[in-house]
Amino acid sequence: MKKSVTVVGLGYVGLPVACLCIEKGMDVYGADTDKKKISLIKKGISPIKDAYLNKEISKIKNKIKLTDDVPQAVKNSEVVIVCVPTPVDNNHIPDLKPLKEACDSVSKGIQKNSLVLIESTIFPGTIEEIIKPILKKSNVKFFLAHCPERIDPGNRKFTIKDLPRVVGGIDKESTKKAAEFYRSIIDADVLELSSVKSAEAAKIMENAFRDINIAFVNEMAKSFGKAGIDITEVIKAASTKPFSFMPHYPGAGVGGHCIAVDPYYLIAKAKQMGFNHEFLILARKINESMPSYTVELLEQELKKINKRLENAKVGVLGLAYKANVDDIRESPALKIISMLTEKKANVYAYDPYLKDNSNVDSLNELLEKSDYLILVTDHKEFKDMDIGKLKEKGIKIVIDGRNCLDKEEIKKLGIAYHGIGSS
Ligand code: SAJ
């Protein structure tokens, strides 16, 4: 008998899991409130620019049962996988509204003995204190577990199938059923944890670990920048040590819906429990300082040629939060653009993955209109661009927010160059 699954939330997490369940022969309902997203998938187009998803969506478009009616879909499913966003608001306070609404809809259709799996990133305690009471409104027995998503957008090496997972349930049976389910769809190991809190904490730890390591190199970059030491070379040197050093790279800022967000989930919950995560808070502060640090680098270079940002023509290369994706969430580019605008610069922004958000149509047009550049996102198109064109178009200063351009070539052309901890 075909297992029937409802995936709630068809974003960069829900879509791959829906595709995988269909590939494994399951009957899959894909539920999302975004009608635009639903109609794109119906046409076999991925709402997210991703090579893997584009391929997969065209394969499943006639098999997935698309709907915006979650209770109805859940009524016909033994397994419900919730993959909705868990953002923070402008004050970095966790916003569980999308997750609570999704679980409320699930509670209206959940069947006896259904397995509910929460993949969204949450703080320890969310499942038992918030999600379980919502689902209990259904008055049926259900199994409930957390299996934190581990999708790395754009990563072709580790796709959903080969990423190890961890699961933790509200009881042993929930953990077992969750592990059984994931073992039936992925090839990698599934680790069963002793509690749902451990599963909630594991994901937060993974991403907070990355955030503090990035903050570490960002602080080192600021320090080495003062001492004229090139941090890119120092990281290369430290990386020759075959153990216990893990390279991370300084940049114009930390964006995205994971690293820039997840630490705040733990900070908020720990505060409620009377613990102040001063280290995680400091790391966030350092990473959030990088956009203004990057703008200051341009101001320092302008000062050397007796110029100011006011009326300066500044080209911003990249809007996406990281290379070769079309996701703008929490992108440092947005902060840099608002700072430049505040200082009355004329800003030209171009991102090949986000043309609707760009205010020029091409890299060429940006170079035509700009005198100074800030590279924020190391998209392949920018890394491969012909440096000679910068000279040709009269670019005078390049601030390389990802230390990804050939600085010697740029300087040879008489163009001022400054990277993040590299000049
Ligand atoms: N960044 C740096 N320096 C670095 C690495 C990243 O400044 O050394 C910046 C990026 O430019 C970006 C932000 O940090 O603005 C986040 O980059 P990311 O590479 O961590 O990308 P994410 O946000 O897509 O993180 C995902 C996460 N996956 C999940 O949460 C399931 C994260 O756990 C992975 O470690 C990460 O991908 C990865 O390793 O690529």
PDB file of C-alpha atoms in Angstrom, residues 21 24 31 34 50 120 147 165 168 212 228 238 260 293 302 314 328 362 385-386 388 394 399 422:
ATOM      1  CA  CYS A  21       9.145  10.964  -1.538  1.00  0.00           C
ATOM      2  CA  LYS A  24      10.424   6.561  -3.635  1.00  0.00           C
ATOM      3  CA  ALA A  31       0.720  22.146   0.262  1.00  0.00           C
ATOM      4  CA  ASP A  34       1.632  30.751  -2.132  1.00  0.00           C
ATOM      5  CA  ASP A  50      18.268  25.533  -8.557  1.00  0.00           C
ATOM      6  CA  SER A 120      11.916  23.836  10.207  1.00  0.00           C
ATOM      7  CA  CYS A 147      14.303  16.197  11.990  1.00  0.00           C
ATOM      8  CA  ARG A 165      20.085  13.306   9.466  1.00  0.00           C
ATOM      9  CA  GLY A 168      14.283  13.160  18.060  1.00  0.00           C
ATOM     10  CA  ILE A 212      31.046  32.214  15.399  1.00  0.00           C
ATOM     11  CA  GLY A 228      48.727  45.294   6.419  1.00  0.00           C
ATOM     12  CA  ALA A 238      46.790  27.952   8.589  1.00  0.00           C
ATOM     13  CA  ALA A 260      22.227  34.862  10.250  1.00  0.00           C
ATOM     14  CA  TYR A 293      32.922  48.046   7.677  1.00  0.00           C
ATOM     15  CA  LEU A 302      37.590  57.904  -1.575  1.00  0.00           C
ATOM     16  CA  VAL A 314      28.845  53.267  -6.764  1.00  0.00           C
ATOM     17  CA  ILE A 328      18.113  37.728  -1.005  1.00  0.00           C
ATOM     18  CA  SER A 362      23.673  43.973 -16.944  1.00  0.00           C
ATOM     19  CA  MET A 385      34.655  39.042 -15.390  1.00  0.00           C
ATOM     20  CA  ASP A 386      37.324  40.587 -17.632  1.00  0.00           C
ATOM     21  CA  GLY A 388      40.540  44.875 -18.213  1.00  0.00           C
ATOM     22  CA  GLY A 394      36.936  54.043 -15.858  1.00  0.00           C
ATOM     23  CA  ILE A 399      36.159  47.058  -2.687  1.00  0.00           C
ATOM     24  CA  SER A 422      43.366  41.989   2.189  1.00  0.00           C
TER      25      SER A 422
END
